[in-house]
XYZ file of N, CA and C in Angstrom:
852
model
N -22.940 26.706 -19.337
C -22.666 25.889 -18.083
C -21.243 24.978 -18.015
N -20.756 24.694 -19.489
C -19.837 24.235 -19.705
C -18.861 24.877 -20.166
N -17.796 24.719 -19.789
C -16.447 25.376 -20.472
C -15.830 24.507 -21.467
N -15.471 25.383 -22.380
C -14.220 24.548 -23.735
C -13.908 23.523 -23.104
N -13.588 22.195 -23.679
C -12.940 21.240 -23.051
C -12.826 19.892 -24.561
N -12.342 18.641 -23.907
C -12.427 17.903 -24.684
C -12.186 16.632 -23.965
N -12.627 15.615 -24.715
C -12.730 13.976 -24.191
C -11.132 13.309 -24.110
N -10.675 13.009 -23.460
C -9.503 12.198 -23.704
C -9.575 10.773 -23.047
N -9.659 10.025 -23.760
C -9.764 8.321 -23.911
C -8.679 7.818 -22.967
N -9.158 6.869 -21.895
C -8.195 6.041 -21.279
C -8.317 4.952 -21.457
N -7.922 3.918 -20.752
C -8.047 2.532 -20.767
C -9.299 2.086 -21.151
N -10.240 2.346 -20.217
C -11.762 1.863 -20.153
C -12.928 2.732 -20.413
N -12.374 4.454 -20.666
C -13.632 5.076 -20.818
C -13.120 6.642 -21.339
N -13.815 7.396 -21.293
C -13.117 8.798 -21.725
C -13.685 9.699 -20.691
N -12.473 10.582 -20.228
C -13.043 11.829 -19.543
C -12.774 12.737 -20.048
N -13.818 13.853 -19.496
C -13.879 15.381 -19.824
C -12.567 16.221 -19.293
N -11.883 16.789 -19.958
C -10.656 17.743 -19.551
C -11.004 19.045 -19.982
N -11.032 20.066 -19.135
C -10.776 21.298 -19.549
C -9.645 21.970 -18.743
N -8.879 22.939 -19.779
C -7.869 23.097 -19.424
C -7.319 24.851 -19.248
N -6.742 25.305 -18.386
C -6.755 26.375 -18.258
C -4.930 26.769 -17.586
N -4.762 27.760 -18.325
C -2.989 28.452 -18.048
C -2.204 27.612 -18.851
N -1.077 27.537 -18.585
C 0.411 27.319 -19.090
C 1.174 27.005 -18.151
N 2.216 26.188 -18.352
C 3.391 26.032 -17.678
C 3.174 24.505 -17.188
N 3.784 24.148 -16.408
C 3.806 22.815 -15.465
C 2.483 22.213 -15.274
N 2.171 20.946 -15.575
C 0.858 20.477 -15.580
C 0.509 20.208 -14.135
N -0.777 20.476 -13.570
C -1.323 20.034 -12.544
C -2.731 19.648 -13.069
N -2.941 18.309 -12.434
C -4.612 17.627 -12.656
C -4.974 18.001 -11.199
N -6.327 18.304 -11.642
C -7.325 19.064 -10.480
C -8.576 18.078 -10.472
N -8.786 17.328 -9.258
C -9.782 16.417 -8.948
C -10.798 17.374 -8.134
N -12.207 17.306 -8.745
C -13.291 17.971 -7.916
C -13.592 16.782 -6.837
N -14.338 17.396 -5.806
C -15.245 16.706 -4.833
C -16.572 16.087 -5.068
N -17.447 15.900 -3.998
C -18.575 15.396 -4.241
C -18.899 14.453 -3.425
N -18.950 12.920 -3.977
C -18.843 12.570 -5.240
C -19.980 12.892 -6.147
N -19.659 13.116 -7.085
C -21.180 13.377 -7.966
C -20.969 14.983 -8.664
N -19.595 15.550 -8.103
C -19.886 17.021 -8.701
C -19.147 16.572 -10.118
N -18.553 18.177 -10.552
C -17.912 17.876 -11.510
C -16.869 19.302 -11.594
N -15.860 19.423 -12.722
C -14.885 20.217 -12.627
C -15.592 21.920 -12.134
N -16.519 22.090 -12.530
C -17.143 23.411 -12.193
C -17.303 23.814 -10.700
N -16.743 22.494 -9.570
C -16.924 22.907 -8.079
C -15.659 24.193 -8.148
N -14.671 24.203 -8.643
C -13.670 25.064 -8.431
C -14.081 26.565 -9.030
N -14.930 26.721 -9.894
C -15.274 27.775 -10.586
C -14.035 28.553 -10.971
N -14.149 29.863 -10.756
C -12.984 30.683 -11.334
C -11.764 30.575 -10.326
N -12.304 29.907 -8.877
C -11.168 30.125 -7.814
C -9.834 29.732 -7.894
N -9.498 28.837 -8.823
C -7.848 28.484 -8.988
C -7.470 29.039 -10.411
N -8.225 29.852 -10.770
C -7.753 30.231 -12.255
C -6.395 31.334 -12.200
N -6.170 32.146 -11.031
C -4.810 32.502 -10.936
C -3.538 31.708 -10.875
N -3.964 30.561 -10.836
C -3.013 29.769 -10.646
C -2.448 29.367 -12.310
N -3.393 29.699 -13.358
C -2.946 29.490 -14.725
C -2.055 30.654 -15.136
N -1.588 31.411 -14.231
C -0.448 32.451 -14.834
C 0.792 31.475 -14.708
N 1.030 30.566 -13.973
C 2.195 29.977 -13.599
C 2.376 28.562 -14.007
N 0.752 27.909 -13.962
C 0.985 26.430 -14.303
C -0.657 26.110 -14.962
N -0.401 24.957 -15.639
C -1.228 24.514 -16.901
C -2.397 23.373 -15.890
N -3.374 23.926 -15.622
C -4.341 23.373 -14.852
C -4.981 22.347 -15.795
N -5.346 21.147 -15.442
C -6.070 20.012 -16.162
C -7.181 19.770 -15.083
N -8.587 20.558 -15.602
C -9.505 20.165 -14.793
C -10.442 18.887 -15.347
N -10.406 17.666 -14.587
C -10.961 16.752 -14.820
C -12.599 16.318 -14.653
N -13.853 15.990 -14.894
C -14.904 15.474 -14.508
C -14.607 13.702 -14.314
N -14.496 13.409 -12.989
C -13.941 12.211 -12.916
C -14.901 11.355 -13.363
N -14.778 9.786 -13.158
C -15.078 8.615 -13.813
C -16.668 8.974 -13.717
N -17.460 8.646 -14.382
C -18.965 8.845 -14.784
C -19.594 10.353 -14.153
N -18.828 11.216 -13.964
C -19.150 12.533 -12.981
C -19.270 13.706 -14.609
N -20.188 14.337 -14.210
C -19.897 15.605 -15.507
C -20.383 15.228 -16.955
N -19.390 15.554 -17.621
C -19.336 15.336 -18.775
C -18.750 13.965 -19.243
N -17.861 13.186 -18.424
C -17.486 11.916 -18.553
C -18.418 11.013 -18.742
N -17.668 10.208 -19.649
C -18.380 8.716 -20.084
C -18.741 7.853 -19.194
N -20.212 7.524 -19.143
C -20.838 6.432 -18.137
C -19.870 5.194 -17.923
N -19.683 5.016 -16.555
C -19.156 3.377 -16.692
C -19.554 2.540 -15.464
N -19.458 1.206 -15.568
C -20.212 0.335 -14.822
C -20.001 0.786 -13.423
N -21.111 0.849 -12.600
C -21.020 1.306 -11.186
C -19.810 0.352 -10.527
N -19.558 -0.923 -10.563
C -18.419 -1.599 -10.305
C -17.473 -0.848 -9.985
N -17.050 -0.236 -10.964
C -15.643 0.767 -10.987
C -15.835 2.063 -10.298
N -16.928 2.129 -9.579
C -17.009 3.652 -8.922
C -16.225 3.225 -7.522
N -14.822 3.212 -7.607
C -14.066 3.082 -6.115
C -13.303 3.916 -6.335
N -12.438 4.455 -5.114
C -11.391 5.186 -4.836
C -10.103 4.579 -5.541
N -10.173 3.522 -5.584
C -8.824 2.891 -6.060
C -8.750 3.036 -7.802
N -10.006 2.703 -8.291
C -10.116 3.057 -9.858
C -10.277 4.257 -10.055
N -10.582 5.269 -9.535
C -10.439 6.495 -10.022
C -8.909 7.348 -9.726
N -8.237 6.634 -8.535
C -6.732 6.667 -8.466
C -6.131 6.668 -9.823
N -6.203 5.154 -10.076
C -5.562 4.727 -11.679
C -6.055 5.618 -12.350
N -7.158 6.253 -12.498
C -7.595 6.806 -13.893
C -6.603 8.400 -14.160
N -6.304 8.591 -12.635
C -5.257 9.706 -12.874
C -4.013 9.184 -13.345
N -3.476 8.101 -13.532
C -2.343 7.327 -13.850
C -2.537 7.123 -15.538
N -3.762 6.799 -15.675
C -4.129 6.927 -17.266
C -4.328 8.105 -17.946
N -4.793 8.826 -17.176
C -5.117 10.143 -17.898
C -3.558 10.880 -18.358
N -2.748 10.837 -16.992
C -1.180 11.433 -17.540
C -0.858 10.657 -18.791
N -0.747 9.328 -18.836
C -0.378 8.701 -19.811
C -0.767 8.898 -21.033
N -2.067 9.059 -21.382
C -2.607 9.503 -22.473
C -2.326 11.016 -23.165
N -2.209 11.584 -21.798
C -1.944 13.180 -22.530
C -0.466 13.502 -22.401
N 0.743 12.313 -22.394
C 1.786 12.538 -22.328
C 2.509 13.236 -21.461
N 1.533 13.390 -20.278
C 2.728 13.748 -19.033
C 3.845 13.309 -18.531
N 4.897 13.920 -18.477
C 6.150 13.259 -17.794
C 6.210 13.829 -16.390
N 5.975 15.119 -16.354
C 6.197 15.473 -14.585
C 4.723 16.206 -14.397
N 4.017 16.251 -13.550
C 2.947 16.884 -13.189
C 2.924 16.624 -11.757
N 1.857 17.460 -11.314
C 1.230 17.572 -9.794
C -0.135 17.188 -9.815
N -0.773 16.660 -8.307
C -1.966 16.495 -8.598
C -2.503 17.089 -7.263
N -3.904 17.898 -7.625
C -4.564 18.405 -6.589
C -5.978 18.168 -6.612
N -6.331 17.675 -5.138
C -7.652 17.078 -5.117
C -8.311 17.933 -4.079
N -9.616 18.407 -3.926
C -10.226 18.824 -2.987
C -11.368 18.074 -2.285
N -11.619 17.744 -1.114
C -12.884 16.893 -0.533
C -12.599 15.574 -1.071
N -13.377 14.775 -1.892
C -13.581 13.700 -2.459
C -12.327 13.400 -3.245
N -12.268 14.578 -4.024
C -11.050 14.569 -4.790
C -9.610 14.510 -3.930
N -9.825 15.009 -2.938
C -8.513 14.773 -1.849
C -8.404 13.248 -1.803
N -9.666 12.681 -1.460
C -9.359 11.134 -1.265
C -8.632 10.557 -2.314
N -9.085 10.932 -3.497
C -8.695 10.353 -4.765
C -7.238 10.518 -4.900
N -7.008 11.716 -4.647
C -5.531 12.422 -4.936
C -4.451 11.536 -3.805
N -5.238 11.468 -2.548
C -4.059 10.666 -1.570
C -3.986 8.888 -1.896
N -4.916 8.624 -2.331
C -5.023 7.153 -2.992
C -3.912 6.870 -3.981
N -4.165 8.115 -5.047
C -3.097 8.023 -6.229
C -1.722 8.060 -5.645
N -1.700 9.098 -4.671
C -0.047 8.998 -3.653
C 0.406 7.892 -2.999
N -0.447 7.184 -2.443
C -0.229 5.924 -1.777
C -0.146 4.687 -2.916
N -0.937 4.252 -3.454
C -0.981 3.484 -4.559
C 0.152 3.476 -5.983
N 0.510 4.522 -6.207
C 1.355 4.804 -7.312
C 2.455 5.845 -6.726
N 3.308 5.228 -5.875
C 4.241 6.538 -5.123
C 5.439 6.904 -6.281
N 5.209 8.008 -6.318
C 6.545 8.811 -7.497
C 5.828 9.164 -8.402
N 4.912 8.447 -9.167
C 4.191 8.845 -10.288
C 4.244 10.195 -10.427
N 3.548 10.765 -9.569
C 2.916 12.301 -9.502
C 4.428 12.773 -8.857
N 4.778 14.018 -9.498
C 5.849 14.839 -8.581
C 5.128 15.540 -7.575
N 4.286 15.805 -7.235
C 3.892 16.486 -6.027
C 2.255 15.920 -5.728
N 1.714 16.157 -4.761
C 0.243 15.949 -4.622
C -0.363 17.253 -3.193
N -1.258 17.730 -3.646
C -1.961 18.523 -2.780
C -3.269 17.989 -2.349
N -3.565 17.683 -1.048
C -4.639 17.462 -0.511
C -5.248 18.252 0.323
N -6.535 18.767 -0.304
C -7.341 19.921 0.188
C -8.271 19.441 0.805
N -8.723 19.656 2.130
C -9.653 19.329 2.755
C -10.162 17.823 2.706
N -8.983 16.854 3.191
C -9.166 15.411 2.816
C -9.112 14.417 4.259
N -9.065 13.622 4.094
C -9.078 12.215 5.329
C -8.359 11.194 4.836
N -7.570 10.557 5.698
C -6.632 9.215 5.503
C -7.534 8.235 5.875
N -8.563 8.348 6.523
C -9.276 7.257 7.195
C -10.766 7.502 7.393
N -11.709 6.680 6.849
C -13.220 7.005 7.100
C -13.517 7.535 8.472
N -12.559 6.753 9.585
C -12.924 6.975 11.022
C -12.967 8.517 11.422
N -12.630 9.280 10.671
C -12.681 10.946 10.784
C -14.127 11.421 10.573
N -14.763 10.718 9.745
C -16.346 11.289 9.134
C -17.243 10.735 10.281
N -16.712 9.839 11.340
C -17.510 9.771 12.446
C -18.278 10.645 13.312
N -17.138 11.958 13.196
C -17.879 13.228 14.257
C -18.538 14.241 13.329
N -18.917 13.736 12.110
C -20.058 14.810 11.222
C -21.114 14.774 11.961
N -21.877 13.420 12.224
C -23.064 13.378 13.039
C -23.218 14.571 14.335
N -21.857 14.587 14.918
C -21.619 15.230 16.200
C -21.707 16.892 15.701
N -21.291 17.107 14.726
C -20.799 18.680 14.090
C -22.251 18.844 13.765
N -23.196 17.870 13.273
C -24.310 18.219 12.622
C -25.412 18.823 13.981
N -25.303 17.927 14.861
C -26.082 18.218 16.124
C -25.882 19.236 16.884
N -24.501 19.899 16.721
C -24.190 21.015 17.379
C -23.962 22.396 16.130
N -24.416 22.241 15.149
C -24.780 22.980 14.482
C -25.696 24.104 14.469
N -25.615 25.488 14.187
C -26.416 26.559 14.692
C -26.462 27.375 13.201
N -27.684 28.317 12.645
C -28.692 28.284 13.677
C -29.645 26.962 13.217
N -30.506 26.526 14.040
C -31.588 25.463 13.980
C -32.142 25.187 12.658
N -32.477 26.410 12.215
C -33.415 26.106 11.100
C -32.541 25.671 9.772
N -31.146 26.204 9.810
C -30.273 25.630 8.751
C -29.873 24.171 9.252
N -29.367 23.706 10.380
C -29.460 22.764 10.740
C -30.371 21.622 10.238
N -31.622 21.679 10.528
C -32.455 20.632 10.013
C -32.369 20.671 8.685
N -32.302 21.652 7.890
C -32.105 21.532 6.334
C -31.103 20.566 6.028
N -30.019 20.770 6.721
C -28.522 20.088 6.648
C -28.583 18.568 6.734
N -29.358 18.354 7.937
C -29.734 16.946 8.429
C -30.504 16.236 7.145
N -31.507 16.893 6.743
C -32.655 16.281 6.128
C -31.614 16.201 4.555
N -30.856 16.962 4.338
C -30.239 16.820 3.094
C -29.431 15.809 2.953
N -28.422 15.322 4.113
C -27.666 13.976 4.155
C -28.534 12.871 3.954
N -29.577 12.665 4.380
C -30.489 11.668 4.142
C -30.947 11.727 2.806
N -31.158 12.825 2.179
C -31.713 12.647 0.871
C -30.658 12.223 -0.192
N -29.627 12.248 0.184
C -28.229 11.936 -0.636
C -28.558 10.215 -1.102
N -29.036 9.643 -0.342
C -29.339 8.007 -0.393
C -30.545 7.953 -1.608
N -31.110 8.950 -1.696
C -32.490 8.730 -2.458
C -32.616 9.525 -3.723
N -31.377 10.498 -3.986
C -31.499 11.616 -5.135
C -31.273 11.239 -6.440
N -32.448 11.658 -7.535
C -32.148 11.029 -8.591
C -32.068 12.101 -9.660
N -32.364 13.361 -9.440
C -32.518 14.346 -10.705
C -31.360 15.309 -10.627
N -31.014 16.193 -11.486
C -30.172 17.283 -11.168
C -30.859 18.144 -10.346
N -31.966 18.473 -10.374
C -32.832 19.345 -9.657
C -32.401 19.250 -8.189
N -32.878 18.116 -7.804
C -32.806 17.474 -6.545
C -31.127 17.664 -6.121
N -30.258 17.317 -6.989
C -28.999 17.517 -6.308
C -28.337 18.765 -6.278
N -28.902 20.028 -6.845
C -28.854 21.297 -6.597
C -29.518 21.627 -5.410
N -30.711 21.114 -4.863
C -31.279 21.408 -3.813
C -30.253 20.985 -2.897
N -29.803 19.890 -2.945
C -28.945 19.230 -1.442
C -27.830 20.171 -1.652
N -27.215 20.751 -2.840
C -26.132 21.749 -2.620
C -26.387 23.087 -1.871
N -27.420 23.475 -2.175
C -28.211 24.830 -1.462
C -28.047 24.357 -0.101
N -28.756 23.467 0.263
C -29.057 22.726 1.674
C -27.799 22.663 2.385
N -26.704 22.060 1.921
C -25.740 21.590 2.621
C -24.451 22.675 2.548
N -24.571 23.612 1.616
C -23.084 24.648 1.767
C -22.845 25.313 3.039
N -24.192 25.843 3.632
C -23.673 26.499 4.861
C -22.933 25.636 5.810
N -23.191 24.484 5.788
C -22.582 23.534 6.917
C -20.915 23.444 6.293
N -20.588 23.685 5.017
C -19.395 23.613 4.447
C -18.666 25.043 4.751
N -19.289 25.938 4.929
C -18.232 27.112 5.322
C -18.315 27.331 7.024
N -17.077 27.880 7.291
C -16.985 28.328 8.652
C -18.037 28.974 9.026
N -18.743 30.260 8.436
C -19.649 30.788 9.087
C -20.964 30.654 8.178
N -22.129 29.754 8.694
C -22.856 29.462 7.914
C -23.909 30.527 7.377
N -23.716 31.875 8.034
C -24.353 32.970 7.013
C -23.538 33.610 5.987
N -22.388 32.922 5.665
C -21.469 33.722 4.722
C -21.848 34.173 3.606
N -21.980 35.428 3.168
C -22.562 36.015 2.035
C -22.046 35.605 0.576
N -20.837 35.078 1.076
C -20.426 34.168 -0.219
C -21.110 33.133 -0.961
N -21.944 32.620 0.020
C -22.636 31.067 -0.195
C -23.258 30.708 -1.558
N -24.475 31.812 -1.196
C -25.363 31.911 -2.311
C -24.651 31.961 -4.087
N -23.860 33.184 -4.019
C -23.144 33.065 -5.274
C -22.246 31.741 -5.816
N -21.529 31.461 -4.540
C -20.680 29.921 -4.988
C -21.558 29.193 -5.418
N -22.700 28.924 -4.782
C -23.452 27.666 -5.337
C -23.987 27.700 -6.631
N -24.171 28.910 -7.225
C -24.538 29.611 -8.402
C -23.113 29.190 -9.558
N -22.368 29.667 -9.186
C -21.107 29.568 -10.134
C -20.529 28.150 -10.369
N -20.797 27.438 -9.302
C -20.233 26.162 -9.194
C -21.028 25.031 -9.752
N -22.018 25.613 -10.091
C -23.431 24.597 -10.417
C -22.968 23.878 -11.957
N -22.754 22.367 -12.174
C -22.291 21.880 -13.123
C -23.294 20.833 -13.467
N -22.548 19.561 -14.346
C -23.657 18.576 -14.716
C -23.496 17.552 -13.432
N -24.559 17.706 -12.527
C -24.435 16.632 -11.482
C -24.653 15.212 -11.871
N -24.020 14.270 -10.820
C -24.277 12.832 -11.311
C -24.695 12.218 -9.985
N -26.330 12.461 -10.003
C -27.220 11.617 -8.808
C -26.486 10.465 -8.357
N -26.589 9.561 -9.683
C -26.387 7.944 -9.331
C -25.173 7.939 -8.620
N -24.066 8.725 -8.740
C -22.661 8.574 -8.133
C -22.949 9.051 -6.983
N -23.549 10.225 -6.613
C -23.997 10.502 -4.956
C -24.179 9.505 -4.219
N -25.433 8.797 -5.092
C -26.502 7.965 -4.324
C -25.658 6.477 -3.929
N -24.804 6.406 -5.182
C -24.090 4.920 -4.807
C -23.072 5.211 -3.633
N -22.044 6.238 -3.557
C -21.496 6.351 -2.555
C -21.683 6.848 -1.267
N -22.798 7.660 -1.217
C -23.521 8.031 0.257
C -23.964 6.708 0.919
N -24.076 5.439 0.127
C -24.474 4.394 0.901
C -23.493 3.217 1.184
N -21.999 3.787 0.638
C -20.760 3.093 0.731
C -19.792 4.101 1.425
N -20.180 4.421 2.882
C -19.082 5.204 3.358
C -18.227 6.083 2.276
N -18.793 6.854 1.394
C -18.171 7.898 0.648
C -16.789 7.382 -0.096
N -17.018 5.767 -0.215
C -15.495 5.256 -1.008
C -14.854 4.443 0.210
N -15.034 4.582 1.809
C -14.453 3.829 2.316
C -13.066 4.158 2.558
N -12.637 5.331 2.641
C -10.939 5.470 2.562
C -10.411 4.830 3.740
N -9.110 4.135 3.606
C -8.404 3.812 4.812
C -6.787 3.576 4.238
N -6.153 4.540 4.487
C -4.995 4.882 4.170
C -3.990 4.980 5.274
N -4.804 5.626 6.500
C -3.688 5.929 7.866
C -2.273 4.796 7.838
N -2.755 3.759 7.989
C -1.308 2.569 7.907
C -0.279 2.828 6.549
N -0.761 3.300 5.545
C 0.165 3.302 4.271
C 0.798 4.361 4.015
N 0.543 5.350 4.888
C 0.977 7.127 4.140
C 2.388 6.853 4.246
N 3.265 5.967 4.983
C 4.763 5.867 4.723
C 5.136 5.401 3.527
N 4.229 5.124 2.603
C 4.650 4.729 1.612
C 4.890 5.667 0.349
N 4.229 6.836 0.526
C 4.074 8.100 -0.233
C 5.511 8.427 -0.260
N 6.026 8.731 -1.611
C 7.423 9.128 -2.067
C 7.760 10.632 -2.441
N 6.551 11.360 -3.072
C 6.559 12.860 -3.138
C 6.250 13.166 -2.067
N 6.394 14.666 -2.358
C 6.282 15.965 -1.322
C 4.447 15.883 -1.454
N 4.062 16.143 -0.204
C 2.519 16.600 -0.348
C 2.377 17.647 0.446
N 1.386 18.372 0.451
C 0.805 19.655 0.639
C -0.247 19.208 1.220
N -0.657 19.351 2.637
C -1.907 19.216 3.134
C -2.554 20.254 3.469
N -3.749 20.641 3.157
C -4.360 21.896 3.365
C -5.637 21.615 4.159
N -5.950 22.211 5.293
C -7.199 22.094 5.857
C -7.777 23.804 6.770
N -9.068 23.485 6.634
C -9.868 24.613 7.475
C -9.764 24.431 8.628
N -9.522 25.292 9.826
C -9.593 24.971 11.224
C -11.036 24.624 11.681
N -11.700 25.278 11.057
C -13.236 24.996 11.345
C -14.200 24.125 10.343
N -13.573 23.102 9.538
C -13.979 22.168 8.789
C -14.778 21.035 9.884
N -16.250 20.801 9.321
C -16.806 19.974 10.105
C -17.381 18.716 9.330
N -16.468 18.876 8.239
C -16.426 17.202 7.094
C -15.320 16.584 7.321
N -14.121 17.431 6.944
C -12.814 16.358 7.141
C -12.332 17.630 8.176
N -12.078 17.208 9.376
C -11.339 18.348 10.096
C -10.014 18.153 10.368
N -9.410 19.364 10.941
C -7.864 19.208 10.996
C -7.097 18.537 11.625
N -7.672 17.514 12.255
C -6.953 16.573 12.953
C -6.749 15.473 11.868
N -7.753 15.294 10.922
C -7.673 14.459 9.764
C -6.203 14.916 8.789
N -6.449 16.003 8.784
C -5.008 16.629 7.957
C -3.672 16.447 8.628
N -3.917 16.734 10.361
C -2.584 16.255 10.734
C -2.103 15.113 10.813
N -2.810 13.923 10.618
C -2.631 12.464 10.941
C -2.232 12.440 9.416
N -2.226 12.867 8.119
C -1.858 12.974 6.842
C -0.535 13.528 7.227
N -0.229 14.689 7.391
C 0.996 15.298 7.437
C 1.758 14.480 8.360
N 1.497 13.913 9.555
C 2.075 13.006 10.247
C 2.887 11.763 9.815
N 1.926 11.233 9.030
C 2.362 10.138 8.286
C 2.960 10.055 7.161
N 2.784 10.841 6.048
C 3.813 10.953 5.046
C 5.197 11.546 5.395
N 5.971 10.823 4.778
C 7.347 11.143 4.815
C 7.594 12.902 4.724
N 7.283 13.265 3.595
C 7.585 14.743 2.750
C 6.501 15.398 2.868
N 5.499 15.765 3.887
C 4.527 16.574 4.071
C 4.943 17.893 4.778
N 4.135 18.687 4.178
C 4.017 20.187 4.494
C 2.421 20.437 4.949
N 2.055 20.843 6.315
C 0.813 21.287 6.672
C 0.521 22.496 6.776
N -0.834 23.004 6.189
C -1.087 24.580 6.391
C -2.605 24.486 6.587
N -2.773 24.848 8.019
C -4.239 24.973 8.422
C -4.818 26.405 8.107
N -5.895 26.775 7.502
C -6.352 28.086 7.016
C -7.256 28.178 8.725
N -6.956 29.148 9.296
C -7.452 29.387 10.393
C -8.862 29.670 10.476
N -9.357 30.930 9.433
C -10.569 31.530 8.907
C -11.534 30.459 8.479
N -11.060 29.439 7.948
C -11.941 28.722 7.070
C -12.914 27.297 7.706
N -13.606 26.788 6.544
C -14.360 25.625 7.013
C -13.654 24.512 6.068
N -14.849 23.829 5.255
C -14.528 22.923 4.037
C -14.098 23.471 3.024
N -14.490 25.043 2.681
C -14.527 25.716 1.511
C -13.183 26.252 1.590
N -12.268 25.930 1.891
C -11.021 26.681 1.978
C -10.542 27.765 0.680
N -10.823 27.131 -0.682
C -10.306 27.982 -1.825
C -11.389 29.247 -1.819
N -12.407 29.192 -1.261
C -13.486 30.163 -1.307
C -13.164 30.874 -0.294
N -13.338 30.403 1.164
C -13.035 31.247 2.071
C -11.986 32.184 2.208
N -10.905 31.475 1.900
C -9.583 32.273 2.216
C -8.526 32.267 0.972
N -9.185 32.753 -0.235
C -8.640 32.708 -1.418
C -7.254 32.945 -1.538
N -6.757 34.115 -0.977
C -5.130 34.681 -0.981
C -4.596 33.629 -0.320
N -4.717 33.372 0.681
C -3.790 32.397 1.700
C -3.896 30.863 1.114
N -4.781 30.449 0.512
C -5.153 29.497 -0.393
C -3.960 29.273 -1.787
N -4.482 30.199 -2.239
C -3.663 30.455 -3.630
C -2.077 30.607 -3.159
N -2.028 31.604 -2.353
C -0.277 31.549 -2.269
C 0.248 30.396 -1.548
N -0.371 29.543 -0.956
C 0.127 28.547 -0.043
C 0.218 27.097 -1.350
N -0.534 27.210 -2.311
C -0.496 26.269 -3.174
C 0.521 26.669 -4.348
N 0.271 27.964 -4.615
C 1.748 28.113 -5.533
C 3.057 28.174 -5.021
N 3.470 28.644 -3.702
C 4.533 28.244 -3.275
C 5.071 26.825 -3.227
N 4.096 25.678 -2.805
C 4.497 24.433 -2.782
C 4.873 24.061 -4.357
N 4.014 24.306 -5.261
C 4.315 23.740 -6.871
C 5.595 24.431 -7.387
N 6.005 25.621 -6.779
C 7.159 26.219 -7.600
C 8.419 25.633 -6.842
N 8.061 24.956 -5.568
C 9.251 24.298 -4.730
C 9.423 22.919 -5.514
N 8.101 22.348 -5.865
C 8.398 20.682 -5.863
C 8.119 20.452 -7.454
N 7.438 21.290 -8.299
C 7.084 20.756 -9.565
C 8.020 21.189 -10.986
C-alpha cells in the first residue's frame, strides 16, 4: 500500500514524502481532507519524465506524524509547504494541489506570495460559499440509488472512526465526483488510490466547513503564475469557482475540462497532463 518514501522534519512535525521522476521540483498536495498521496495513484507519473514530483502526506494524514488538532488549519498546512521546501533545500519549485489540496495550494499562494514559482489549483475554490450548491447537486443527482448512498455518506463524515468506514465513504461518494456516476473507471480508481486514511482529520474538517476557505478578496495578492483547472460537470468545486480564481489572480490561466467532473486527472488524463506540463514548462 505504501510507496517507498521518507520522513522530512519540518518545524513542528515530520511529513511523509514520496518522490517520483526528476527535474524541476513540484510539491503535490492531496485532497480529502483525510486522504494521502495515494489519491493520485499512477495518474501524475508521466510528469515524472520532466519534473521531480514530491508527493506529501499532509499534516496528520497518511504516514505523516500526528499533530495537535489545533494545528489542523488551511493556514498551517499552507505554511507546511514553505517549511517543507526549506527543509528539502528547494530554491525554485511549483505547487500542485487537487480538491482540498487545491485549497491549501491557493492559501499558500496568497499567504506567501512569490515563494512558489508557480501554482496549480486543480478542482478548487476561493471561498466556502461555492460549497453551498453541493446540497442542490445532491438532490438533483441520479440514479436515485446512488444518490441516497452519497447523501448518507456525507452525514457519516461527521462520525467516521475507522479505516474501513473511511473506505466505505470513498466507495459511496466517488460516483458523485465523476461526471458520469456509472463511469467504469470508478471502482478501479477507488482500489488503486486506497491509502492510509485519517478518519480523525476528515471528521474534524467535516464539522468545520472543510477549513472555511475565504480568499476571494485576497486573490490579487498572488504574485506567481497560477493554472486553474476545473471540470465542467464538477458538483463539488464548480467551474464558477475556478472562473472566480482566474478572474482574481493577476497572472492566472484557466482550463476547464469539458468532459470531467471533480476527478479531472482520472476522467481526462491526457488533457490534464498536457495542460499541467505546458504550464510548468513555461513557468518553472
